[in-house]
Amino acid sequence: MTARLLDYFADTTPWPRRLWDVSSALALREAAEAGDWVRSRVLSPGAVSWYLRALERQLGPDLGLGDSRLRQELTTLLRSGLAPDSRERRRLVQLMPLVTNGYLERWASAADSAKTPSPERLARAVATHLLDCGHSSGYLHRWVRALGANRDITLADLLRDACRLAEQEDRDFEVLVPFISVPDRQSLAEHLPEWRPPGRVAEWFAEHKFDHPPRHNGAFLYVFTAKDVVAAAREAGNTVRRLEARRSYSRSFRRRLEPVGKAWVAGHSTPLPLLPPERGVNILSLETERTMYAVNRSDRLDEALELAAQLNAGVAASAVAGAWAAIESLLFQPGDKADVEEGRAVSADRLAGIVACSWPRAELTALSHKHKPQPSDPTSKRLAQCRHNLDRSEVIAEELAAGTPLAPSSYSDIAAAERLKAVLLAPYAQLSDVRQVYQGVFRRLYRQRNIVMHGGSTAAIALGTAHGRAAARCRTRPRGARAVEQGGRPARPGRAGGELARAGRRPARTSGHEVAGVVA
């Protein structure tokens, strides 16, 4: 379980092993919030109805919701449609404390019962709940690593500590953000109560016993309310992005704000990065196919890449808007009557099919590069003869199907191998479940895009989550995406759907070659 928690909380985890879901509590709050956007005609009743049906399926196996009485009432409320001014919507808001209070304690009780949940499901529930409570991924990653370093730690100890974090109240953190350059600070910054000139910054560093302060020309001193110190530092990073956005409207924009790049938090011994790492939206085929700088002609794919460029480092609102524009430009055909009737959300469903079919191939390829036993075994000798990653993934899939033990380098790899064994045993059921989850991810992205673009709001409750959890999955391969350039129906979504349908007609136990080649 700790291996999966580390996967979920690490900022650099490969996309197939990252966290996909949101917590039940956040999903329910999003459902309640949707009524405001339906009233202002930002979201359609059809989009909200789809979401409520999907949410009902998500809540079904959630052991953190407790007894059947609460479950039945939540189901009844979701099936009512939660109209904007309805008593059912008001009742859902009233029930939220019952959902969140004791949520992880109920999971801990389930883990201590005769019918224990799977480590994957339990880890996912703990991770989503703690993240959506407001804890930062960086802080939680350090927390799990510290627990894992103690060999005497038990699952009960871990869950007890997780319950403590979930119940932890927000705290105020004093955060200093030094700047190398603040243009026009005499007229624009020095009158602000949060501005500190260089002399007072030096006094602050000395007062809080920071021995090696950076070179700077002043700083802003903020107080943020957050769950943990890393969350406070990242809130400071978001504030700096807002300052940079405001500075872009200046007539002298060439003189830019230049932060030092780190934030100092009172009571914390070391400076923290001002911004989190990039979100991992990497398209490696631009390098492997040597098309990175091939921009002599503009096509739909190049335009989509430009639109989605904000995903890695941009603010959430612009990243969500650009990402959805890129997805829709490639996966929606306005000349197709069926597409128009089904609505633009069909792009989300098509992308979910592509990602679901890409997931096992990505995991198999990763495992193939981790299998390095000493001395070499027959599997490693077969891998050495492979010329392409597809061949390597087929070898690993065949070995897993045959029950051959691999030589993984970490517990995360062991967990990945177990997930792939389940896919090999029941490919249609497993991949359909994965596609269903990704449908929720990308439809959430679409709803948040509509709130940003049509509602003019950057404060929606699920905006940051939609951005972070969809970002690393908004990827494609240029060669495959070229099929949409001439204006025809998208080819790869059709293929992904066809392969999933074929998986449903295969025997329960499928060959490794078939699973590895779902999307070649």
Short mmCIF file of C-alpha atoms in Angstrom, two decimals:
data_model
loop_
_atom_site.label_atom_id
_atom_site.label_comp_id
_atom_site.label_asym_id
_atom_site.label_seq_id
_atom_site.Cartn_x
_atom_site.Cartn_y
_atom_site.Cartn_z
CA MET A 1 0.00 0.00 0.00
CA THR A 2 2.83 2.42 0.79
CA ALA A 3 4.22 1.84 -2.72
CA ARG A 4 0.94 2.99 -4.27
CA LEU A 5 0.70 5.97 -1.93
CA LEU A 6 4.20 7.03 -2.99
CA ASP A 7 3.13 6.68 -6.64
CA TYR A 8 0.07 8.84 -6.01
CA PHE A 9 1.89 11.58 -4.11
CA ALA A 10 5.11 11.87 -6.17
CA ASP A 11 5.12 14.75 -8.65
CA THR A 12 7.23 12.76 -11.15
CA THR A 13 5.30 9.47 -11.22
CA PRO A 14 4.77 8.16 -14.80
CA TRP A 15 1.24 8.79 -16.01
CA PRO A 16 -0.04 5.17 -15.91
CA ARG A 17 0.64 5.00 -12.16
CA ARG A 18 -0.68 8.41 -11.15
CA LEU A 19 -3.87 9.11 -9.29
CA TRP A 20 -6.94 9.17 -11.51
CA ASP A 21 -9.90 9.69 -9.20
CA VAL A 22 -11.15 12.46 -6.97
CA SER A 23 -12.41 11.74 -3.48
CA SER A 24 -16.07 11.02 -2.86
CA ALA A 25 -16.31 14.14 -0.71
CA LEU A 26 -14.97 16.43 -3.44
CA ALA A 27 -17.14 14.73 -6.06
CA LEU A 28 -20.24 15.34 -3.94
CA ARG A 29 -19.29 18.97 -3.34
CA GLU A 30 -18.82 19.39 -7.08
CA ALA A 31 -22.31 17.93 -7.63
CA ALA A 32 -23.79 20.44 -5.21
CA GLU A 33 -21.90 23.32 -6.82
CA ALA A 34 -23.12 22.32 -10.30
CA GLY A 35 -26.58 23.67 -9.51
CA ASP A 36 -25.27 27.25 -9.52
CA TRP A 37 -23.78 26.73 -12.99
CA VAL A 38 -26.96 25.12 -14.32
CA ARG A 39 -28.96 28.11 -13.06
CA SER A 40 -26.66 30.50 -14.95
CA ARG A 41 -26.73 28.22 -18.03
CA VAL A 42 -23.02 27.55 -17.94
CA LEU A 43 -23.52 23.80 -17.57
CA SER A 44 -26.32 21.94 -19.31
CA PRO A 45 -28.78 19.75 -17.37
CA GLY A 46 -27.65 16.84 -19.56
CA ALA A 47 -24.01 17.23 -18.54
CA VAL A 48 -24.95 17.32 -14.86
CA SER A 49 -27.26 14.30 -15.24
CA TRP A 50 -24.41 12.29 -16.77
CA TYR A 51 -22.16 13.30 -13.90
CA LEU A 52 -24.69 12.35 -11.23
CA ARG A 53 -25.12 8.88 -12.76
CA ALA A 54 -21.35 8.40 -12.89
CA LEU A 55 -21.05 9.64 -9.30
CA GLU A 56 -23.63 7.12 -8.14
CA ARG A 57 -21.47 4.34 -9.60
CA GLN A 58 -18.36 5.79 -7.92
CA LEU A 59 -20.00 5.90 -4.49
CA GLY A 60 -21.24 2.30 -4.68
CA PRO A 61 -18.03 0.53 -3.53
CA ASP A 62 -16.87 3.35 -1.24
CA LEU A 63 -16.57 1.80 2.21
CA GLY A 64 -15.86 5.21 3.74
CA LEU A 65 -19.49 6.23 3.41
CA GLY A 66 -20.49 4.01 6.30
CA ASP A 67 -23.88 2.47 6.86
CA SER A 68 -26.53 1.77 4.25
CA ARG A 69 -28.79 4.55 5.51
CA LEU A 70 -26.39 7.31 4.42
CA ARG A 71 -25.72 5.52 1.14
CA GLN A 72 -29.43 5.20 0.38
CA GLU A 73 -30.05 8.86 1.09
CA LEU A 74 -27.14 9.94 -1.12
CA THR A 75 -28.41 7.70 -3.92
CA THR A 76 -31.90 9.17 -3.62
CA LEU A 77 -30.52 12.71 -3.74
CA LEU A 78 -28.36 12.03 -6.79
CA ARG A 79 -31.25 10.42 -8.65
CA SER A 80 -33.39 13.50 -7.97
CA GLY A 81 -31.22 15.52 -10.37
CA LEU A 82 -30.24 18.14 -7.73
CA ALA A 83 -32.09 20.99 -9.40
CA PRO A 84 -30.57 24.40 -8.58
CA ASP A 85 -33.17 25.50 -6.04
CA SER A 86 -34.35 22.10 -4.87
CA ARG A 87 -34.58 20.83 -1.31
CA GLU A 88 -32.52 17.80 -2.41
CA ARG A 89 -29.57 20.01 -3.28
CA ARG A 90 -29.82 21.80 0.09
CA ARG A 91 -30.02 18.44 1.83
CA LEU A 92 -26.83 17.25 0.08
CA VAL A 93 -24.97 20.27 1.40
CA GLN A 94 -26.25 19.49 4.91
CA LEU A 95 -25.02 15.89 4.63
CA MET A 96 -21.45 16.77 3.69
CA PRO A 97 -20.13 16.83 7.31
CA LEU A 98 -21.48 13.29 7.78
CA VAL A 99 -19.59 12.20 4.66
CA THR A 100 -16.25 13.80 5.55
CA ASN A 101 -16.14 13.32 9.35
CA GLY A 102 -14.77 9.90 10.13
CA TYR A 103 -14.36 8.96 6.45
CA LEU A 104 -10.91 7.38 6.85
CA GLU A 105 -11.84 5.86 10.20
CA ARG A 106 -14.54 3.88 8.40
CA TRP A 107 -11.99 2.70 5.84
CA ALA A 108 -9.68 1.69 8.70
CA SER A 109 -12.50 -0.35 10.24
CA ALA A 110 -13.09 -2.06 6.89
CA ALA A 111 -9.38 -2.84 6.61
CA ASP A 112 -9.53 -4.49 10.04
CA SER A 113 -12.56 -6.62 9.17
CA ALA A 114 -12.75 -10.15 7.78
CA LYS A 115 -13.46 -8.85 4.26
CA THR A 116 -10.60 -6.43 3.72
CA PRO A 117 -10.49 -4.06 0.72
CA SER A 118 -7.73 -4.46 -1.83
CA PRO A 119 -4.52 -2.46 -1.21
CA GLU A 120 -5.12 -0.59 -4.48
CA ARG A 121 -8.62 0.49 -3.49
CA LEU A 122 -7.60 1.40 0.05
CA ALA A 123 -4.57 3.41 -1.09
CA ARG A 124 -6.70 5.28 -3.62
CA ALA A 125 -9.30 6.19 -1.00
CA VAL A 126 -6.65 7.46 1.44
CA ALA A 127 -4.76 9.43 -1.24
CA THR A 128 -7.77 11.14 -2.81
CA HIS A 129 -9.25 12.07 0.56
CA LEU A 130 -6.06 13.58 1.98
CA LEU A 131 -5.28 15.50 -1.22
CA ASP A 132 -8.81 16.83 -1.54
CA CYS A 133 -8.76 17.84 2.13
CA GLY A 134 -6.08 20.36 1.12
CA HIS A 135 -2.80 18.60 1.89
CA SER A 136 -0.07 19.01 -0.71
CA SER A 137 1.30 16.05 -2.62
CA GLY A 138 4.84 17.01 -1.61
CA TYR A 139 4.08 16.96 2.11
CA LEU A 140 2.16 13.68 1.83
CA HIS A 141 4.99 12.06 -0.11
CA ARG A 142 7.43 12.96 2.68
CA TRP A 143 4.94 11.65 5.24
CA VAL A 144 4.66 8.23 3.54
CA ARG A 145 8.43 7.98 3.10
CA ALA A 146 8.98 8.70 6.78
CA LEU A 147 6.46 6.02 7.77
CA GLY A 148 7.95 3.54 5.31
CA ALA A 149 11.41 4.02 6.80
CA ASN A 150 10.09 2.50 10.03
CA ARG A 151 10.13 -1.26 9.53
CA ASP A 152 7.85 -1.80 12.53
CA ILE A 153 5.01 0.27 11.04
CA THR A 154 1.74 -1.60 10.49
CA LEU A 155 -1.23 -0.88 8.25
CA ALA A 156 -3.22 0.09 11.33
CA ASP A 157 -0.52 2.61 12.29
CA LEU A 158 -0.53 4.12 8.81
CA LEU A 159 -4.31 4.45 8.71
CA ARG A 160 -4.35 5.93 12.22
CA ASP A 161 -1.87 8.60 11.13
CA ALA A 162 -3.86 9.23 7.95
CA CYS A 163 -6.98 9.82 10.07
CA ARG A 164 -5.00 12.33 12.13
CA LEU A 165 -4.01 14.23 8.96
CA ALA A 166 -7.59 14.21 7.67
CA GLU A 167 -8.86 15.77 10.89
CA GLN A 168 -6.05 18.33 11.10
CA GLU A 169 -7.23 21.92 11.11
CA ASP A 170 -5.86 24.54 8.72
CA ARG A 171 -3.02 26.67 10.07
CA ASP A 172 -1.61 30.09 9.27
CA PHE A 173 1.85 30.12 7.67
CA GLU A 174 4.02 33.21 7.26
CA VAL A 175 5.72 32.90 3.87
CA LEU A 176 8.47 35.18 2.54
CA VAL A 177 8.91 35.39 -1.24
CA PRO A 178 12.10 37.29 -2.18
CA PHE A 179 12.53 38.90 -5.60
CA ILE A 180 15.62 39.68 -7.62
CA SER A 181 13.70 42.26 -9.63
CA VAL A 182 10.44 44.10 -8.97
CA PRO A 183 9.99 46.77 -11.67
CA ASP A 184 8.75 50.14 -10.41
CA ARG A 185 8.70 48.90 -6.83
CA GLN A 186 8.95 52.47 -5.41
CA SER A 187 5.60 53.41 -6.89
CA LEU A 188 3.86 50.04 -7.15
CA ALA A 189 5.07 47.89 -4.25
CA GLU A 190 6.50 49.90 -1.38
CA HIS A 191 3.10 51.24 -0.24
CA LEU A 192 1.70 47.69 0.15
CA PRO A 193 1.59 46.26 3.70
CA GLU A 194 3.00 42.91 2.49
CA TRP A 195 6.11 44.48 0.89
CA ARG A 196 9.40 44.23 2.77
CA PRO A 197 12.47 46.27 1.67
CA PRO A 198 15.90 44.53 1.68
CA GLY A 199 16.79 45.71 5.21
CA ARG A 200 13.62 44.32 6.77
CA VAL A 201 14.00 41.10 4.78
CA ALA A 202 17.47 40.65 6.30
CA GLU A 203 15.96 41.18 9.76
CA TRP A 204 13.28 38.57 9.03
CA PHE A 205 15.88 36.00 7.96
CA ALA A 206 17.89 36.66 11.10
CA GLU A 207 14.84 36.49 13.36
CA HIS A 208 13.86 33.09 11.96
CA LYS A 209 17.44 31.79 11.97
CA PHE A 210 17.96 31.23 8.25
CA ASP A 211 21.75 31.15 7.87
CA HIS A 212 22.20 31.55 4.12
CA PRO A 213 19.68 34.04 2.73
CA PRO A 214 19.67 34.60 -1.03
CA ARG A 215 20.60 37.75 -2.90
CA HIS A 216 17.48 39.82 -3.39
CA ASN A 217 16.04 43.31 -3.78
CA GLY A 218 13.09 43.01 -1.44
CA ALA A 219 10.32 40.52 -0.81
CA PHE A 220 6.62 40.06 -0.27
CA LEU A 221 5.59 38.62 3.07
CA TYR A 222 2.29 36.73 2.98
CA VAL A 223 0.19 34.80 5.46
CA PHE A 224 -1.53 31.76 3.97
CA THR A 225 -4.02 29.44 5.61
CA ALA A 226 -3.19 25.88 4.60
CA LYS A 227 -2.97 22.29 5.82
CA ASP A 228 0.81 21.99 5.63
CA VAL A 229 4.01 23.92 4.92
CA VAL A 230 4.37 22.69 1.32
CA ALA A 231 0.78 23.65 0.54
CA ALA A 232 1.54 27.15 1.87
CA ALA A 233 4.64 27.42 -0.35
CA ARG A 234 2.65 26.34 -3.40
CA GLU A 235 -0.03 28.88 -2.54
CA ALA A 236 2.74 31.47 -2.60
CA GLY A 237 3.68 30.17 -6.05
CA ASN A 238 0.11 30.65 -7.24
CA THR A 239 0.20 34.21 -5.90
CA VAL A 240 3.42 34.92 -7.83
CA ARG A 241 1.75 33.65 -11.01
CA ARG A 242 -1.08 36.12 -10.40
CA LEU A 243 1.47 38.92 -9.93
CA GLU A 244 3.16 37.94 -13.20
CA ALA A 245 -0.19 37.93 -14.98
CA ARG A 246 -0.94 41.44 -13.71
CA ARG A 247 2.56 42.61 -14.68
CA SER A 248 1.94 41.44 -18.26
CA TYR A 249 -0.50 44.35 -18.66
CA SER A 250 2.19 46.95 -18.01
CA ARG A 251 3.48 49.18 -20.81
CA SER A 252 7.01 48.29 -19.74
CA PHE A 253 6.39 44.55 -19.81
CA ARG A 254 9.94 43.80 -20.94
CA ARG A 255 11.04 44.55 -17.37
CA ARG A 256 9.71 41.43 -15.75
CA LEU A 257 9.15 40.32 -12.21
CA GLU A 258 11.94 37.94 -11.25
CA PRO A 259 11.44 35.91 -8.07
CA VAL A 260 14.34 34.11 -6.46
CA GLY A 261 12.48 30.86 -7.08
CA LYS A 262 12.08 29.68 -3.50
CA ALA A 263 9.85 30.50 -0.57
CA TRP A 264 10.89 30.69 3.09
CA VAL A 265 8.29 29.66 5.65
CA ALA A 266 8.59 30.79 9.26
CA GLY A 267 9.25 27.79 11.47
CA HIS A 268 10.47 25.59 8.63
CA SER A 269 14.22 25.12 8.48
CA THR A 270 14.80 24.98 4.72
CA PRO A 271 13.47 26.98 1.76
CA LEU A 272 10.87 25.32 -0.46
CA PRO A 273 10.40 25.48 -4.24
CA LEU A 274 8.08 28.29 -5.19
CA LEU A 275 6.45 26.27 -7.95
CA PRO A 276 5.77 22.52 -8.16
CA PRO A 277 7.52 20.45 -10.84
CA GLU A 278 6.05 20.45 -14.32
CA ARG A 279 3.01 18.24 -14.64
CA GLY A 280 4.59 15.63 -16.88
CA VAL A 281 2.78 16.32 -20.15
CA ASN A 282 5.57 14.79 -22.23
CA ILE A 283 5.20 13.72 -25.86
CA LEU A 284 8.28 11.59 -26.30
CA SER A 285 7.50 10.75 -29.92
CA LEU A 286 8.39 14.34 -30.85
CA GLU A 287 11.95 13.28 -30.03
CA THR A 288 11.92 9.63 -31.11
CA GLU A 289 10.37 10.50 -34.49
CA ARG A 290 12.57 13.61 -34.75
CA THR A 291 9.64 15.96 -35.37
CA MET A 292 10.33 18.36 -32.46
CA TYR A 293 11.40 21.23 -34.75
CA ALA A 294 9.44 20.28 -37.86
CA VAL A 295 7.09 23.27 -37.93
CA ASN A 296 7.43 24.34 -41.55
CA ARG A 297 3.74 23.78 -42.09
CA SER A 298 0.86 24.27 -39.74
CA ASP A 299 -1.66 21.47 -39.27
CA ARG A 300 -4.30 20.54 -36.74
CA LEU A 301 -1.89 18.60 -34.59
CA ASP A 302 0.61 21.47 -34.36
CA GLU A 303 -2.20 23.81 -33.45
CA ALA A 304 -3.41 21.39 -30.78
CA LEU A 305 0.08 21.13 -29.29
CA GLU A 306 0.26 24.91 -29.12
CA LEU A 307 -3.14 25.12 -27.43
CA ALA A 308 -2.22 22.50 -24.83
CA ALA A 309 1.22 23.94 -24.03
CA GLN A 310 -0.11 25.63 -20.88
CA LEU A 311 -0.79 22.25 -19.27
CA ASN A 312 2.76 21.86 -18.00
CA ALA A 313 3.35 25.18 -16.28
CA GLY A 314 0.41 27.53 -16.89
CA VAL A 315 -2.26 28.63 -14.46
CA ALA A 316 -5.14 26.20 -14.11
CA ALA A 317 -7.77 28.28 -15.92
CA SER A 318 -5.78 28.86 -19.10
CA ALA A 319 -4.41 25.30 -19.02
CA VAL A 320 -7.90 23.77 -18.81
CA ALA A 321 -9.25 26.00 -21.58
CA GLY A 322 -6.31 25.30 -23.89
CA ALA A 323 -6.28 21.57 -23.18
CA TRP A 324 -9.95 21.14 -24.01
CA ALA A 325 -9.61 23.20 -27.19
CA ALA A 326 -6.79 20.88 -28.27
CA ILE A 327 -8.80 17.75 -27.46
CA GLU A 328 -11.90 18.96 -29.25
CA SER A 329 -9.99 20.10 -32.32
CA LEU A 330 -8.66 16.58 -32.82
CA LEU A 331 -11.54 14.40 -31.66
CA PHE A 332 -14.76 16.22 -32.62
CA GLN A 333 -16.10 16.41 -36.15
CA PRO A 334 -18.67 19.23 -36.53
CA GLY A 335 -19.64 17.95 -39.98
CA ASP A 336 -20.76 14.63 -38.54
CA LYS A 337 -24.44 14.72 -37.62
CA ALA A 338 -24.00 12.00 -35.01
CA ASP A 339 -21.26 14.01 -33.31
CA VAL A 340 -23.41 17.12 -33.25
CA GLU A 341 -26.34 15.20 -31.77
CA GLU A 342 -24.19 13.54 -29.12
CA GLY A 343 -22.49 16.81 -28.16
CA ARG A 344 -18.90 17.92 -27.77
CA ALA A 345 -18.43 15.75 -24.70
CA VAL A 346 -17.97 12.86 -27.14
CA SER A 347 -14.39 14.10 -27.44
CA ALA A 348 -13.85 13.20 -23.79
CA ASP A 349 -15.24 9.70 -24.35
CA ARG A 350 -13.00 9.16 -27.37
CA LEU A 351 -9.90 10.32 -25.55
CA ALA A 352 -10.84 8.04 -22.63
CA GLY A 353 -10.86 5.09 -25.04
CA ILE A 354 -7.44 5.99 -26.41
CA VAL A 355 -5.89 6.41 -22.96
CA ALA A 356 -7.49 3.22 -21.61
CA CYS A 357 -5.99 1.23 -24.48
CA SER A 358 -2.61 2.96 -24.10
CA TRP A 359 -2.39 2.24 -20.38
CA PRO A 360 -1.44 -1.49 -20.47
CA ARG A 361 1.06 -0.90 -23.25
CA ALA A 362 2.78 1.84 -21.22
CA GLU A 363 2.93 -0.34 -18.09
CA LEU A 364 4.24 -3.35 -20.01
CA THR A 365 6.98 -1.27 -21.63
CA ALA A 366 8.04 0.14 -18.26
CA LEU A 367 8.20 -3.33 -16.72
CA SER A 368 10.25 -4.60 -19.64
CA HIS A 369 12.96 -2.05 -18.90
CA LYS A 370 12.90 -2.85 -15.16
CA HIS A 371 13.43 -6.59 -15.64
CA LYS A 372 17.19 -6.99 -15.14
CA PRO A 373 17.86 -10.11 -13.06
CA GLN A 374 21.34 -11.27 -12.17
CA PRO A 375 22.20 -13.66 -13.71
CA SER A 376 20.13 -13.30 -16.88
CA ASP A 377 17.06 -15.46 -17.25
CA PRO A 378 15.17 -16.59 -20.40
CA THR A 379 12.88 -13.53 -20.22
CA SER A 380 15.77 -11.05 -20.18
CA LYS A 381 17.36 -12.92 -23.11
CA ARG A 382 14.14 -12.59 -25.09
CA LEU A 383 13.99 -8.89 -24.25
CA ALA A 384 17.58 -8.41 -25.44
CA GLN A 385 16.54 -9.58 -28.91
CA CYS A 386 13.69 -7.06 -29.20
CA ARG A 387 14.19 -4.04 -31.44
CA HIS A 388 11.09 -2.05 -30.51
CA ASN A 389 9.14 -1.30 -27.35
CA LEU A 390 6.06 -3.03 -28.77
CA ASP A 391 8.07 -6.25 -29.03
CA ARG A 392 9.28 -5.81 -25.45
CA SER A 393 5.76 -5.24 -24.15
CA GLU A 394 4.54 -8.37 -25.94
CA VAL A 395 7.27 -10.43 -24.28
CA ILE A 396 6.35 -9.17 -20.80
CA ALA A 397 2.64 -9.72 -21.43
CA GLU A 398 3.25 -13.29 -22.57
CA GLU A 399 5.43 -14.00 -19.54
CA LEU A 400 2.83 -12.58 -17.16
CA ALA A 401 0.10 -14.62 -18.84
CA ALA A 402 2.24 -17.73 -18.44
CA GLY A 403 2.83 -17.01 -14.75
CA THR A 404 6.55 -16.40 -15.17
CA PRO A 405 7.92 -14.39 -12.21
CA LEU A 406 9.56 -11.10 -13.14
CA ALA A 407 12.40 -9.32 -11.40
CA PRO A 408 10.86 -5.93 -10.54
CA SER A 409 13.02 -3.24 -9.03
CA SER A 410 10.42 -1.84 -6.61
CA TYR A 411 7.12 -2.56 -4.89
CA SER A 412 5.52 -0.14 -7.35
CA ASP A 413 6.56 -2.48 -10.18
CA ILE A 414 5.13 -5.46 -8.30
CA ALA A 415 1.79 -3.66 -7.97
CA ALA A 416 1.87 -2.78 -11.69
CA ALA A 417 2.48 -6.44 -12.60
CA GLU A 418 -0.51 -7.50 -10.48
CA ARG A 419 -2.76 -4.99 -12.22
CA LEU A 420 -1.66 -6.27 -15.62
CA LYS A 421 -2.33 -9.88 -14.61
CA ALA A 422 -5.91 -8.84 -13.88
CA VAL A 423 -6.14 -7.27 -17.35
CA LEU A 424 -4.84 -10.45 -18.96
CA LEU A 425 -7.45 -12.51 -17.13
CA ALA A 426 -10.41 -10.25 -18.00
CA PRO A 427 -9.32 -7.61 -20.56
CA TYR A 428 -12.76 -6.28 -21.50
CA ALA A 429 -13.97 -5.85 -17.92
CA GLN A 430 -10.74 -4.28 -16.72
CA LEU A 431 -10.22 -1.94 -19.68
CA SER A 432 -13.89 -0.93 -19.64
CA ASP A 433 -13.52 0.05 -15.98
CA VAL A 434 -10.40 2.07 -16.81
CA ARG A 435 -12.15 3.77 -19.71
CA GLN A 436 -15.09 4.63 -17.46
CA VAL A 437 -12.77 6.30 -14.96
CA TYR A 438 -11.04 8.28 -17.70
CA GLN A 439 -14.41 9.35 -19.08
CA GLY A 440 -15.02 10.95 -15.71
CA VAL A 441 -11.58 12.60 -15.75
CA PHE A 442 -11.99 14.17 -19.19
CA ARG A 443 -15.66 15.10 -18.79
CA ARG A 444 -14.69 16.89 -15.58
CA LEU A 445 -12.08 18.76 -17.61
CA TYR A 446 -14.80 19.76 -20.10
CA ARG A 447 -17.13 20.98 -17.36
CA GLN A 448 -14.38 23.03 -15.75
CA ARG A 449 -13.48 24.50 -19.15
CA ASN A 450 -17.12 25.59 -19.57
CA ILE A 451 -17.09 27.20 -16.12
CA VAL A 452 -13.92 29.11 -17.02
CA MET A 453 -14.95 30.11 -20.54
CA HIS A 454 -18.71 30.65 -20.14
CA GLY A 455 -18.96 31.37 -16.43
CA GLY A 456 -15.85 33.56 -16.27
CA SER A 457 -14.84 31.96 -12.99
CA THR A 458 -11.46 30.64 -11.86
CA ALA A 459 -12.73 29.63 -8.41
CA ALA A 460 -14.67 26.42 -9.17
CA ILE A 461 -14.17 23.80 -6.50
CA ALA A 462 -12.74 21.16 -8.85
CA LEU A 463 -10.71 23.37 -11.22
CA GLY A 464 -7.29 22.61 -9.78
CA THR A 465 -8.07 18.92 -9.42
CA ALA A 466 -9.38 18.65 -13.00
CA HIS A 467 -6.23 20.33 -14.24
CA GLY A 468 -3.78 18.24 -12.23
CA ARG A 469 -5.38 14.81 -12.76
CA ALA A 470 -6.08 15.25 -16.47
CA ALA A 471 -2.79 16.93 -17.39
CA ALA A 472 -0.51 13.92 -17.71
CA ARG A 473 -3.15 12.00 -19.69
CA CYS A 474 -3.62 14.64 -22.40
CA ARG A 475 -1.01 13.11 -24.64
CA THR A 476 -0.97 11.49 -28.06
CA ARG A 477 1.47 10.43 -30.73
CA PRO A 478 1.89 12.73 -33.73
CA ARG A 479 1.91 9.84 -36.20
CA GLY A 480 -1.41 8.54 -34.93
CA ALA A 481 -3.02 11.96 -34.69
CA ARG A 482 -2.16 12.83 -38.32
CA ALA A 483 -5.26 10.87 -39.29
CA VAL A 484 -7.46 13.82 -38.37
CA GLU A 485 -5.63 16.41 -40.47
CA GLN A 486 -7.70 16.05 -43.62
CA GLY A 487 -11.00 16.63 -41.87
CA GLY A 488 -12.15 12.99 -41.76
CA ARG A 489 -13.53 11.24 -38.73
CA PRO A 490 -10.84 10.62 -36.12
CA ALA A 491 -9.20 7.27 -36.77
CA ARG A 492 -7.53 6.40 -33.48
CA PRO A 493 -10.64 6.83 -31.31
CA GLY A 494 -12.49 4.48 -33.65
CA ARG A 495 -9.68 1.96 -33.41
CA ALA A 496 -9.57 2.19 -29.63
CA GLY A 497 -13.31 1.56 -29.42
CA GLY A 498 -13.03 -1.33 -31.83
CA GLU A 499 -10.23 -2.96 -29.85
CA LEU A 500 -12.23 -2.67 -26.63
CA ALA A 501 -15.20 -4.30 -28.35
CA ARG A 502 -12.95 -7.09 -29.64
CA ALA A 503 -11.65 -7.62 -26.11
CA GLY A 504 -15.23 -8.29 -25.05
CA ARG A 505 -15.53 -11.10 -27.62
CA ARG A 506 -12.24 -12.78 -26.62
CA PRO A 507 -11.93 -15.67 -24.17
CA ALA A 508 -11.69 -14.72 -20.52
CA ARG A 509 -7.96 -15.41 -20.53
CA THR A 510 -6.35 -13.40 -23.31
CA SER A 511 -2.88 -13.83 -24.77
CA GLY A 512 -0.16 -11.35 -23.90
CA HIS A 513 0.30 -10.49 -27.57
CA GLU A 514 -3.35 -9.35 -27.87
CA VAL A 515 -3.23 -7.14 -24.77
CA ALA A 516 0.12 -5.57 -25.65
CA GLY A 517 -1.13 -4.75 -29.13
CA VAL A 518 -4.45 -3.12 -28.17
CA VAL A 519 -3.04 0.21 -29.39
CA ALA A 520 0.21 -0.36 -31.26
#
